[in-house]
Coordinates of C-alpha atoms and ligand atoms in Angstrom, one line a residue:
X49 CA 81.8 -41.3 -61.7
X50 CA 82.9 -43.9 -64.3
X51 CA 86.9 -44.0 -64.3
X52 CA 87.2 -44.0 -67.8
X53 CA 85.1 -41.3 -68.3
X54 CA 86.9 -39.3 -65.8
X55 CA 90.5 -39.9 -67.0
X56 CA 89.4 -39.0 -70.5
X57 CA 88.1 -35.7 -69.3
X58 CA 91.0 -34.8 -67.8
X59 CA 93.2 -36.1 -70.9
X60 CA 90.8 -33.8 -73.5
X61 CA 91.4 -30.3 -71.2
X62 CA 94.7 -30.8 -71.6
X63 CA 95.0 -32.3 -67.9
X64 CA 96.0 -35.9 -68.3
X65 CA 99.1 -35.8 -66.8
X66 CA 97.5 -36.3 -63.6
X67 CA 96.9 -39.9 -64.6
X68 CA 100.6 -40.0 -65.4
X69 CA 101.3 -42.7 -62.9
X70 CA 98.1 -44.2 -62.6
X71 CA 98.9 -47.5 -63.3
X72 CA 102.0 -47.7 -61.2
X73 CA 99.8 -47.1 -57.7
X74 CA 98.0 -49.7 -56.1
X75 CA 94.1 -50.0 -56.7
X76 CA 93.8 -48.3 -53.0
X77 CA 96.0 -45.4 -54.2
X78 CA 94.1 -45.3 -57.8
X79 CA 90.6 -45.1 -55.4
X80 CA 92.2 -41.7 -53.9
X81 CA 93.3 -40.0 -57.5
X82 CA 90.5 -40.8 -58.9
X83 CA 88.6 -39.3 -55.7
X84 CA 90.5 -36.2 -55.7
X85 CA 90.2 -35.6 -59.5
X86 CA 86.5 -36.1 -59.2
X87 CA 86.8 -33.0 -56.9
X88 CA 88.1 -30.4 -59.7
X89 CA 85.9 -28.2 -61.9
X90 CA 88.0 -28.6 -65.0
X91 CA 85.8 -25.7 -66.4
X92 CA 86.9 -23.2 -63.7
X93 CA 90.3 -24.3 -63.8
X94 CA 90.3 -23.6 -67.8
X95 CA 88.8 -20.4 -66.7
X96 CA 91.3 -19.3 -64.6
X97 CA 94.1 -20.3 -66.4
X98 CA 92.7 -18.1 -69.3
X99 CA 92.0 -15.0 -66.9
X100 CA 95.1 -15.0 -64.1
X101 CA 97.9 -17.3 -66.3
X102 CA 97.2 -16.5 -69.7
X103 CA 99.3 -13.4 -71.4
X104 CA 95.9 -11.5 -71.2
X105 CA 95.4 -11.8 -67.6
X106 CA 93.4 -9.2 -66.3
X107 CA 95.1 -6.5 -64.2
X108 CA 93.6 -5.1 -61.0
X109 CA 91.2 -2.0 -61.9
X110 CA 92.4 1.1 -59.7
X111 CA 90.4 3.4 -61.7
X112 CA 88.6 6.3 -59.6
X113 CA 89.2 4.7 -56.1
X114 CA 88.6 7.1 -53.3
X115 CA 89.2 6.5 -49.4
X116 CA 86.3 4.5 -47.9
X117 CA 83.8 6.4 -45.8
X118 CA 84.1 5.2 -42.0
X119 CA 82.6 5.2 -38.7
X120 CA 85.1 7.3 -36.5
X121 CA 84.7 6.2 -32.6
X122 CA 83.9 8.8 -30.4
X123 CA 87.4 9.6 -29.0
X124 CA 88.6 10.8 -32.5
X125 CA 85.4 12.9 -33.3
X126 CA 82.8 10.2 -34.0
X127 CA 79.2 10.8 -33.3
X128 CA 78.9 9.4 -29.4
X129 CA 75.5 9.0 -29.5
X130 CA 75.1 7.3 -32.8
X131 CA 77.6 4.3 -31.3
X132 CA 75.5 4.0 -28.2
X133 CA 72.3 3.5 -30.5
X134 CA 74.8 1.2 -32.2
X135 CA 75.4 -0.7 -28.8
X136 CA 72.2 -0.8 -27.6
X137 CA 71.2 -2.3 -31.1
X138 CA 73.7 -5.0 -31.1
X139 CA 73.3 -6.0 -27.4
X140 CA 69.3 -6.5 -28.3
X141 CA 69.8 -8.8 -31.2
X142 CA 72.5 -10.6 -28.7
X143 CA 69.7 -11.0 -26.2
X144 CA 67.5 -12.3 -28.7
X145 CA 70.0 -14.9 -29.7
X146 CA 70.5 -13.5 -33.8
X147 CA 74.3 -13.5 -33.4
X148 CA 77.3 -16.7 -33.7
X149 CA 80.5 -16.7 -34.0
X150 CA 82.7 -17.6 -36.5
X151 CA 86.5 -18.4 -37.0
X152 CA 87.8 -19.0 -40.8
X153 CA 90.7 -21.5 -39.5
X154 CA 91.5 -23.3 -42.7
X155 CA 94.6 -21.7 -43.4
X156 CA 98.1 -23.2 -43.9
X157 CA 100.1 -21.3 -41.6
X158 CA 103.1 -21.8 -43.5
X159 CA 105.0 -18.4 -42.3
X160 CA 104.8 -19.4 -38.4
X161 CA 105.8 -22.9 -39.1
X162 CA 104.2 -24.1 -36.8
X163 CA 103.5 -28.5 -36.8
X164 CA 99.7 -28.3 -36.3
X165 CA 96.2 -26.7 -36.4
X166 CA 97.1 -23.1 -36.2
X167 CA 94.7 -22.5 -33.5
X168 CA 96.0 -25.1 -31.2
X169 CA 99.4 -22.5 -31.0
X170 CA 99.9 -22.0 -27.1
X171 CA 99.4 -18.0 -27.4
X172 CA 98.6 -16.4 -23.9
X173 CA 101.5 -15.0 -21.5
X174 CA 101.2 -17.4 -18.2
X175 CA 99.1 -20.1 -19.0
X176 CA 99.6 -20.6 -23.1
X177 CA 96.0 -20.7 -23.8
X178 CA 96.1 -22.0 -27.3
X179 CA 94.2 -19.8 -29.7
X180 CA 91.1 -22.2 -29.6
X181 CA 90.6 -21.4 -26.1
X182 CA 90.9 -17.7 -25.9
X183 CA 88.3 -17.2 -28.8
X184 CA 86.3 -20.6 -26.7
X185 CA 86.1 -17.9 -24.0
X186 CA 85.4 -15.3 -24.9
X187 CA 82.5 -16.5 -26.8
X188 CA 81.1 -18.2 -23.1
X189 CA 81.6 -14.4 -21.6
X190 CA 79.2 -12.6 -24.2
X191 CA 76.8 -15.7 -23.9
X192 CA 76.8 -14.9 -20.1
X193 CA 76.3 -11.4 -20.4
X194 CA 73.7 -11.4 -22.7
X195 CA 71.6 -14.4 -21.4
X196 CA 72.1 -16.5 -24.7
X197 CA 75.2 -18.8 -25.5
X198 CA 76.4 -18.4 -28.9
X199 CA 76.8 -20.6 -31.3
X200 CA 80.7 -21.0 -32.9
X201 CA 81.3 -22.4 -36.3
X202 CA 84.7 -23.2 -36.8
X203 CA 85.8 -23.4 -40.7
X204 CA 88.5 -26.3 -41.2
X205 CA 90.5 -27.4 -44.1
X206 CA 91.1 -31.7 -45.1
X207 CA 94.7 -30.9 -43.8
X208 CA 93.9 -29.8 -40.7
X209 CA 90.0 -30.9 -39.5
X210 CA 90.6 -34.1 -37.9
X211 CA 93.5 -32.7 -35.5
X212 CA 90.8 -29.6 -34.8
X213 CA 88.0 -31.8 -33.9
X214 CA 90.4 -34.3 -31.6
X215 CA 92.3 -31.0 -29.7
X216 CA 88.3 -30.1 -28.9
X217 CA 87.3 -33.0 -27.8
X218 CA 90.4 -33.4 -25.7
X219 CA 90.1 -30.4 -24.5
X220 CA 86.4 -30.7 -22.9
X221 CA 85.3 -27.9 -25.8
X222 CA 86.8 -25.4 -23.6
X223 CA 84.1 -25.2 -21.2
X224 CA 81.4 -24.9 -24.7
X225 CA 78.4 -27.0 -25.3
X226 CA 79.8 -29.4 -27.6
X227 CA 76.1 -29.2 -29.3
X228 CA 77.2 -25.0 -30.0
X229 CA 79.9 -25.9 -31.5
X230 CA 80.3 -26.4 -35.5
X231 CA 83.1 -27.7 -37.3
X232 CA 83.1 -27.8 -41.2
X233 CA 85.8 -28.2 -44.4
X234 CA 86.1 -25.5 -46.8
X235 CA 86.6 -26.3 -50.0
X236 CA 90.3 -27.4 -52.1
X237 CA 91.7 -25.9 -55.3
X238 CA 94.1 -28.0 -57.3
X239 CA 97.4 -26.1 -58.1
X240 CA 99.1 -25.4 -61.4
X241 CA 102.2 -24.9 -63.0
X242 CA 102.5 -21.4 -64.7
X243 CA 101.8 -23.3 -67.7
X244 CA 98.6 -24.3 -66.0
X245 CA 99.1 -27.6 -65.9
X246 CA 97.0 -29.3 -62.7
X247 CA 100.5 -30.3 -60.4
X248 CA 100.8 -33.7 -58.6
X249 CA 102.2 -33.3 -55.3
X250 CA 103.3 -37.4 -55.2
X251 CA 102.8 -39.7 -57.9
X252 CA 99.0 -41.0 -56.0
X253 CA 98.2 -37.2 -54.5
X254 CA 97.3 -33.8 -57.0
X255 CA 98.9 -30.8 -55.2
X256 CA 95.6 -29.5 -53.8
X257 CA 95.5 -26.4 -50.9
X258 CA 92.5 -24.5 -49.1
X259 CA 90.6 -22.4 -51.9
X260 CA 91.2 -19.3 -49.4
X261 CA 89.1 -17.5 -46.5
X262 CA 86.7 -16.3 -49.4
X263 CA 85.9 -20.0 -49.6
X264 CA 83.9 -19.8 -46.5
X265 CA 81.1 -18.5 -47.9
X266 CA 80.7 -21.9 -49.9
X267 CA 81.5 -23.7 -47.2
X268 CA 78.9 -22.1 -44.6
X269 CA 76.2 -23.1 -47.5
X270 CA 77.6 -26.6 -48.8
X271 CA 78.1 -27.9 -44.9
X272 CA 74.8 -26.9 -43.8
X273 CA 75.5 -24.2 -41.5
X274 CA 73.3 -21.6 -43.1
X275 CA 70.6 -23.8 -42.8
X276 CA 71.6 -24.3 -38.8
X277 CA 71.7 -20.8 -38.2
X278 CA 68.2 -20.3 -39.9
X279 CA 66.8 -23.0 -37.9
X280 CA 68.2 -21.4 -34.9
X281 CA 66.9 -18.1 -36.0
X282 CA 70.9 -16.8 -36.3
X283 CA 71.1 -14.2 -39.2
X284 CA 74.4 -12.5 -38.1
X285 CA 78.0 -13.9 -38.3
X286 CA 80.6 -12.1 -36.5
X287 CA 83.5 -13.6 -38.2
X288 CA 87.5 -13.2 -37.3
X289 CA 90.9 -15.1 -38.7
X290 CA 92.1 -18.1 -36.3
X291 CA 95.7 -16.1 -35.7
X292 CA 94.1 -12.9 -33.5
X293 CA 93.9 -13.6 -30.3
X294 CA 93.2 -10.0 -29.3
X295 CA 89.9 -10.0 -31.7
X296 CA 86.4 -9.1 -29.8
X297 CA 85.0 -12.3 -31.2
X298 CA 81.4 -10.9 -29.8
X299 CA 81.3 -7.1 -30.1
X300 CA 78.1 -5.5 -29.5
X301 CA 79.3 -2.0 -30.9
X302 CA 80.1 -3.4 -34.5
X303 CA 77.0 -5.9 -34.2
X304 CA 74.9 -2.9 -33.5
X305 CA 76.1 -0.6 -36.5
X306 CA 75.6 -3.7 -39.1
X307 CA 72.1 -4.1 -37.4
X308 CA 70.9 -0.1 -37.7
X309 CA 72.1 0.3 -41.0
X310 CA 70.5 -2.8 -42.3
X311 CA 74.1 -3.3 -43.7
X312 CA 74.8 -6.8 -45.7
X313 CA 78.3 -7.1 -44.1
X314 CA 80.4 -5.0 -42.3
X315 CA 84.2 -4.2 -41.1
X316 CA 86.4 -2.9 -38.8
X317 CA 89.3 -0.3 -39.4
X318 CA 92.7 0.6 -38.3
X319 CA 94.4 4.1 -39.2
X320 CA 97.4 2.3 -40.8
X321 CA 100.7 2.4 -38.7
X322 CA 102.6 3.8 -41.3
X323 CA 102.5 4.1 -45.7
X324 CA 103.8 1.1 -46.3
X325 CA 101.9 -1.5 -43.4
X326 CA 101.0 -4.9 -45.1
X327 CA 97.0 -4.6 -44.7
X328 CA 94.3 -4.0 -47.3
X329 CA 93.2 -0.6 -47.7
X330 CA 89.0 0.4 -47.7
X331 CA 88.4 2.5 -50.5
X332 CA 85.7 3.5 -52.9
X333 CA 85.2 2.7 -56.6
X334 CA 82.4 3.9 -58.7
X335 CA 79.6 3.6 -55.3
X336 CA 81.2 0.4 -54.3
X337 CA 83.0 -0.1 -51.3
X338 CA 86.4 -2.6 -52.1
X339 CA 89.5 -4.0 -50.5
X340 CA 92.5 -3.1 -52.1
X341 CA 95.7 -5.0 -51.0
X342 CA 98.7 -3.3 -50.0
X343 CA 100.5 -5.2 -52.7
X344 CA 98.3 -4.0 -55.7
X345 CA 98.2 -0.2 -54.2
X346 CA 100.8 1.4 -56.1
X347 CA 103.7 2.8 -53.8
X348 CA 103.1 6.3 -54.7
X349 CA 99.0 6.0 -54.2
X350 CA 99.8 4.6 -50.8
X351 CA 102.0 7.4 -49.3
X352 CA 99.8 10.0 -50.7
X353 CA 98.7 12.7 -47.8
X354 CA 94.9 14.6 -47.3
X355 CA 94.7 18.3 -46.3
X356 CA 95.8 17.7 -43.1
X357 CA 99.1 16.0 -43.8
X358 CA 97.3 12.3 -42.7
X359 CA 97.9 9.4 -45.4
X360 CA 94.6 9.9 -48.1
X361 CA 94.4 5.9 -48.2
X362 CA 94.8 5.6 -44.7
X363 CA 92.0 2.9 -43.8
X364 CA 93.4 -0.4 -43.3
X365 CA 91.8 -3.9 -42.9
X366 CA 92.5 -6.2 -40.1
X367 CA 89.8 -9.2 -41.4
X368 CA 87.0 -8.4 -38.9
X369 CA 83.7 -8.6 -40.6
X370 CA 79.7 -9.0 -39.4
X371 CA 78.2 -11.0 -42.0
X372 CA 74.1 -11.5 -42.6
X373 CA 73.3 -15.0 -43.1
X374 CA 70.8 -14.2 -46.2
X375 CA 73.6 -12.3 -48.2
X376 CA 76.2 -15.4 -47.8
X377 CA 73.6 -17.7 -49.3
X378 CA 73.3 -15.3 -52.4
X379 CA 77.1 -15.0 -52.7
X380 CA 77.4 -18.8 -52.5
X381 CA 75.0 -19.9 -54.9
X382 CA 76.3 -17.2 -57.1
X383 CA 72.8 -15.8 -57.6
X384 CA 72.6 -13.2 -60.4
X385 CA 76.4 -11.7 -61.1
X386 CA 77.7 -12.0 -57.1
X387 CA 80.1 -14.3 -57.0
X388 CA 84.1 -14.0 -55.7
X389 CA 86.4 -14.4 -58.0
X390 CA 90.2 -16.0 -57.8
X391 CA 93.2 -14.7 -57.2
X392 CA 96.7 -16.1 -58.1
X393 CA 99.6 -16.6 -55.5
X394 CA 102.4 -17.8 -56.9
X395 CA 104.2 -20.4 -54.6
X396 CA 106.7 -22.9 -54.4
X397 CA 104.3 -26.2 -54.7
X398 CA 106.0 -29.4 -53.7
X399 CA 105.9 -31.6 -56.6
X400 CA 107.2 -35.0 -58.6
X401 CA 109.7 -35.1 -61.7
X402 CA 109.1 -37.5 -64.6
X403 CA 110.2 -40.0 -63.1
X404 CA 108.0 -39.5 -60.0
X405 CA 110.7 -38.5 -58.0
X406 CA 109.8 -35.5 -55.7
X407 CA 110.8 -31.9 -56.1
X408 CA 111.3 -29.4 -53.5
X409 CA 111.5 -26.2 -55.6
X410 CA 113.5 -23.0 -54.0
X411 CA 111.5 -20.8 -56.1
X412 CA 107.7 -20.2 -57.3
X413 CA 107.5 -22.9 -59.5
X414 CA 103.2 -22.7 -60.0
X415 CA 99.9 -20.8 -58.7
X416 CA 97.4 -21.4 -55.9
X417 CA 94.2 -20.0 -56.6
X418 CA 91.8 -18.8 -53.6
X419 CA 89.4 -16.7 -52.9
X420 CA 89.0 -13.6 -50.4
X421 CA 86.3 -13.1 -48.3
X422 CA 86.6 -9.1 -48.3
X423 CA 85.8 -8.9 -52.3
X424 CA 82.0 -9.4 -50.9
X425 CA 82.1 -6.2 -50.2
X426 CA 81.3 -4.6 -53.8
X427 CA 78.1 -6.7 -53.7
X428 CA 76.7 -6.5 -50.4
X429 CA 74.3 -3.6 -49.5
X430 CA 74.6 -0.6 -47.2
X431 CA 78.5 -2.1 -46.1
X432 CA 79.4 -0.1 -43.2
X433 CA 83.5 0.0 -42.2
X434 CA 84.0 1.3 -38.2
X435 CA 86.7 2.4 -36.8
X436 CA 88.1 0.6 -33.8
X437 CA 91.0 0.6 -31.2
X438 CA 93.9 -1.8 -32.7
X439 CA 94.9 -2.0 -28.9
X440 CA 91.7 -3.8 -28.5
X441 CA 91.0 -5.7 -31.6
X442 CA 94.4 -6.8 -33.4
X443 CA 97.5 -8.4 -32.8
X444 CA 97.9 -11.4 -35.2
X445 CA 100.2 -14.2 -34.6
X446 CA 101.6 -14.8 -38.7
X447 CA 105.8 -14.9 -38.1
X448 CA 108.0 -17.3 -36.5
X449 CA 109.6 -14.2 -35.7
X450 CA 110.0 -10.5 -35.9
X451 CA 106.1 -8.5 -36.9
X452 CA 103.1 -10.5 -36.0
X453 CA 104.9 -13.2 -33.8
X454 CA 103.9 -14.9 -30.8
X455 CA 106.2 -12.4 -29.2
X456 CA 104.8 -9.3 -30.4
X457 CA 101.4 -10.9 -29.5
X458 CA 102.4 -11.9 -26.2
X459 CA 103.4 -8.1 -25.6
X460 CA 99.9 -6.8 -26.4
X461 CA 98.1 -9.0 -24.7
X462 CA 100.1 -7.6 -21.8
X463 CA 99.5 -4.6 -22.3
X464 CA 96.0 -4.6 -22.7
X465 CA 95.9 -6.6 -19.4
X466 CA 98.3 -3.5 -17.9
X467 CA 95.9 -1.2 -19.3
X468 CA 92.6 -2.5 -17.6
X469 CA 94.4 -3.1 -14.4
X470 CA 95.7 0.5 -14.6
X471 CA 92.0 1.8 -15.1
X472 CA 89.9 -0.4 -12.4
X473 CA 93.0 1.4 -10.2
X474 CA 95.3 -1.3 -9.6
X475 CA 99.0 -0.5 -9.1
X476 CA 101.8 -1.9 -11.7
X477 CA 105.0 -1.1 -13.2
X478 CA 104.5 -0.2 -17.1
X479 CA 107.7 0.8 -19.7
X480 CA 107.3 3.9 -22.1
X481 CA 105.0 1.1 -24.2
X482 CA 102.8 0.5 -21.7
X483 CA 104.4 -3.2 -21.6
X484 CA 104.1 -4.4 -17.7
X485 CA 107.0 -5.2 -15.8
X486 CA 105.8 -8.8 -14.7
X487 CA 103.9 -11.3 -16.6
X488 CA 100.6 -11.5 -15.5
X489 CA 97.4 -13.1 -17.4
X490 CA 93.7 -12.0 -17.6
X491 CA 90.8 -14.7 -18.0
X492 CA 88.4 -13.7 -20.8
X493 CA 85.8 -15.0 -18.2
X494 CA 86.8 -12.8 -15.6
X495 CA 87.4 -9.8 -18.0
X496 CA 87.3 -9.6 -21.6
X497 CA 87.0 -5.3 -21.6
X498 CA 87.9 -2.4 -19.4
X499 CA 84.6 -2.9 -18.1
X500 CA 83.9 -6.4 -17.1
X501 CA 87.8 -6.3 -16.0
X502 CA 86.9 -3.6 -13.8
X503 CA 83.4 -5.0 -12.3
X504 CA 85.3 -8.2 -11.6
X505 CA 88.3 -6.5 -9.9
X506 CA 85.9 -4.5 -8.0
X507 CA 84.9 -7.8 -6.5
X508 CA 88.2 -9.1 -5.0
X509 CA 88.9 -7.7 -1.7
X510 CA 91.7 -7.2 -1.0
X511 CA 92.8 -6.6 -4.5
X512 CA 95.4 -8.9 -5.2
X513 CA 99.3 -7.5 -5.6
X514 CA 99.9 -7.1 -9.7
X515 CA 103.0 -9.9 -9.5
X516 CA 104.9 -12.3 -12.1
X517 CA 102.3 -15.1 -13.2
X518 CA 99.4 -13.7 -11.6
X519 CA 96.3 -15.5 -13.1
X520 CA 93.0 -13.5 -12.7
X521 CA 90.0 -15.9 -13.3
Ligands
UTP785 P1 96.5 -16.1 -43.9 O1 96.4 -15.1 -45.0 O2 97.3 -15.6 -42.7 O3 97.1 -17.5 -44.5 O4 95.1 -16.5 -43.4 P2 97.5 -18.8 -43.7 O5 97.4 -19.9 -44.7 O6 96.8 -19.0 -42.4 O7 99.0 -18.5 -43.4 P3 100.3 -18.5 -44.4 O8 100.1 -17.4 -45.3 O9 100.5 -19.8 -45.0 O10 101.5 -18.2 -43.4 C1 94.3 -15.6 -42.7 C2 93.1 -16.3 -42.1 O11 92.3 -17.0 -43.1 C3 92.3 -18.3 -42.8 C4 93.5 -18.7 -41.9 O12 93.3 -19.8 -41.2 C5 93.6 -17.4 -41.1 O13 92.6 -17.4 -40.0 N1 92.3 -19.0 -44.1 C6 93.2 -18.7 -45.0 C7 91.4 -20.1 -44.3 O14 90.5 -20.4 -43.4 N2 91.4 -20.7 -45.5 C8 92.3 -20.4 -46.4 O15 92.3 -21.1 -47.5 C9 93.2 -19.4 -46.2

């Protein structure tokens, strides 16, 4: 686009400090503004500085929500048979090669503080497997079992996709195709101050971040994957966060339910720890089913009990979903009214004086604005929510320290090892928490269930002893 042109738009919305120290930077460093202003919809940042910023800033609608209607498994009264249609299902449309993988890794990771792709975090007990490679695994297991390697599509960010590509390629793809494995870019938001004002984060460089997880169905479309996966006859994405190593990346069960009930996109469930745990609640609103976070669910709503003294709002989101390839394509192009919207985070954005001097603000000083893949929900057709084991499914790595850190993740990994061991009838030392005594590691490719750990086991004779950095492989 013509400079001139460009600079004036910005200076007629109101935007033009962006240019403020144009003619300071060399013409290199004037290239790359211009580049990265080119990238901004100035209408949709008008737009949402008039919906989330402005005085009228639309509040979150909790009008007639109700608890989401869920699939119970079978242990806590759900219908066995039902989920073994639901297995069989998913298991034939793995066999006939309809399912990939996806991992939305795009994110910031600014909690862990971590210096690096979060998914190149070392995360497994014995041999620090970085996330990459557990999910890398346990991706080659399903393709074993069910005759048909999957495809993974791996959602980057500008920050972060070079250093993703190169840990890959050093890393051999973890034993992947390197043809079955798709990296793109999600899209980029510019930030504002809360008098929405686009921010520069240097004097050359607008403050721009990841436009969210809800950006991936953009992405999927704009990079071409969609049209990969249709080539490929692929119509279902089984899509998890980068942080969870404990995810079933490939789980027939869940595949199986979105399949029989010809559902759009699907989730899984957790029966919330306690009132007040930090996860999105499922709930119903006017015959739709929604997300609602934990921070807009007022206190009161959230404690409130059923007949049976359980919490009412008790269904709780842990960013698992099955997605069908036709309905992202419809939500990306914004066909008819589906389309996500923003939200606001108010952050502390890095940013320059008026001198160009940079400022490190110690409080919110302006708004990121990104989009969240659950508020597809409402539009998608037939949504069906599961229930599954946390044990088995969740155990994100978000804090340096404390909830959801590599230690608490490290723990559960253990445990779920010390659990399969336990049932294929080895013999180990557990505490009241079912943590083992030693430190021990299991392969995804030699077990990535109580199942395949226990065919595997049944294999080795003699058993080997359960001891400190035992590696089963
Ligand atoms: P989080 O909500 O944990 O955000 O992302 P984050 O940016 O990774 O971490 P913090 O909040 O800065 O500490 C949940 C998942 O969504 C992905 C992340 O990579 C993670 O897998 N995500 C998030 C994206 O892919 N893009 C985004 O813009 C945001």
């Amino acid at each position: 686009m013509n400079k001139d042109l460009l600079i004036e738009q910005f200076q007629r919305s109101g935007q033009g400090q962006v240019f403020a120290f144009y003619d300071t930077l060399d013409v290199a460093a004037q290239q790359q503004l211009l580049a990265e202003a080119a990238e901004i919809d100035l209408a949709e940042v008008r737009r949402l500085n008039e919906t989330l910023l402005g005085h009228g800033a639309a509040s979150i609608d909790l009008e007639d929500l109700t608890p989401a209607p869920y699939e119970r498994l079978p242990i806590n009264g759900g219908d066995a048979e039902a989920w073994a249609e639901a297995t069989a299902a998913g298991e034939a449309a793995l066999r006939a090669g309809r399912v990939a993988a996806f991992t939305v890794a795009g994110g910031q990771g600014t909690r862990l503080g971590y210096d690096g792709p979060k998914g190149t975090f070392p995360v497994t007990p014995v041999k620090q497997k970085p996330l990459f490679q557990v999910f890398a695994e346990k991706i080659i297991a399903a393709g074993r079992r069910y005759g048909r390697p999957l495809h993974w599509f791996i959602m980057t960010s500008h920050q972060n996709h070079a250093a993703t590509e190169a840990f890959f390629v050093e890393h051999g793809y973890f034993g992947m195709a390197k043809e079955q494995v798709h990296f793109f870019r999600q899209g980029r938001m510019p930030a504002v101050g809360f008098d929405g004002k686009i921010l520069l984060e240097s004097p050359g460089h607008i403050a721009m971040s990841p436009d969210g997880h809800g950006g991936s169905l953009r992405a999927l479309d704009r990079s071409g994957a969609l049209d990969l996966m249709e080539r490929e006859g692929i119509d279902i994405l089984s899509y998890f966060q980068v942080d969870n190593p404990l995810v079933r990346c490939i789980d027939p069960a869940f595949i199986g339910w979105h399949v029989v009930r010809g559902s759009e996109m699907s989730s899984k469930m957790v029966p919330k720890a306690y009132a007040g745990e930090k996860v999105g609640h499922f709930c119903e609103q006017r015959g739709q089913l929604v997300v609602v976070e934990y921070s807009d669910l007022p206190k009161a709503r959230q404690e409130e009990t059923d007949a049976n003294g359980g919490l009412r709002f008790n269904a709780g989101s842990i960013a698992i979903h099955i997605l069908d390839r036709d309905f992202i394509r419809r939500m990306a192009r914004g066909t008819g009214d589906a389309s996500l919207g923003f939200h606001r985070a108010d952050k502390k954005i890095p940013t320059v004086a008026a001198d160009g001097s940079p400022l490190k603000p110690e409080r919110p000083n302006g708004v990121k604005f990104e989009m969240f893949v659950f508020d597809a929900l409402p539009f998608a057709k037939n949504p069906v929510v599961i229930e599954t084991d946390r044990r088995d499914d969740f155990s994100p790595v978000k804090n340096a320290e404390g909830n959801d850190s590599p230690q608490t993740c490290r723990d559960d990994q253990l445990r779920q090892f010390a659990r399969w061991a336990k049932a294929a009838g080895a013999t180990l030392q557990t505490d009241d928490t079912g943590l083992p005594t030693v430190t021990f590691e299991v392969s995804p490719l030699f077990g990535d269930d109580a199942v395949s750990f226990a065919a595997s086991w049944k294999k080795l004779s003699p058993p080997p002893e359960i001891s400190a950095g035992l590696y089963l492989e």
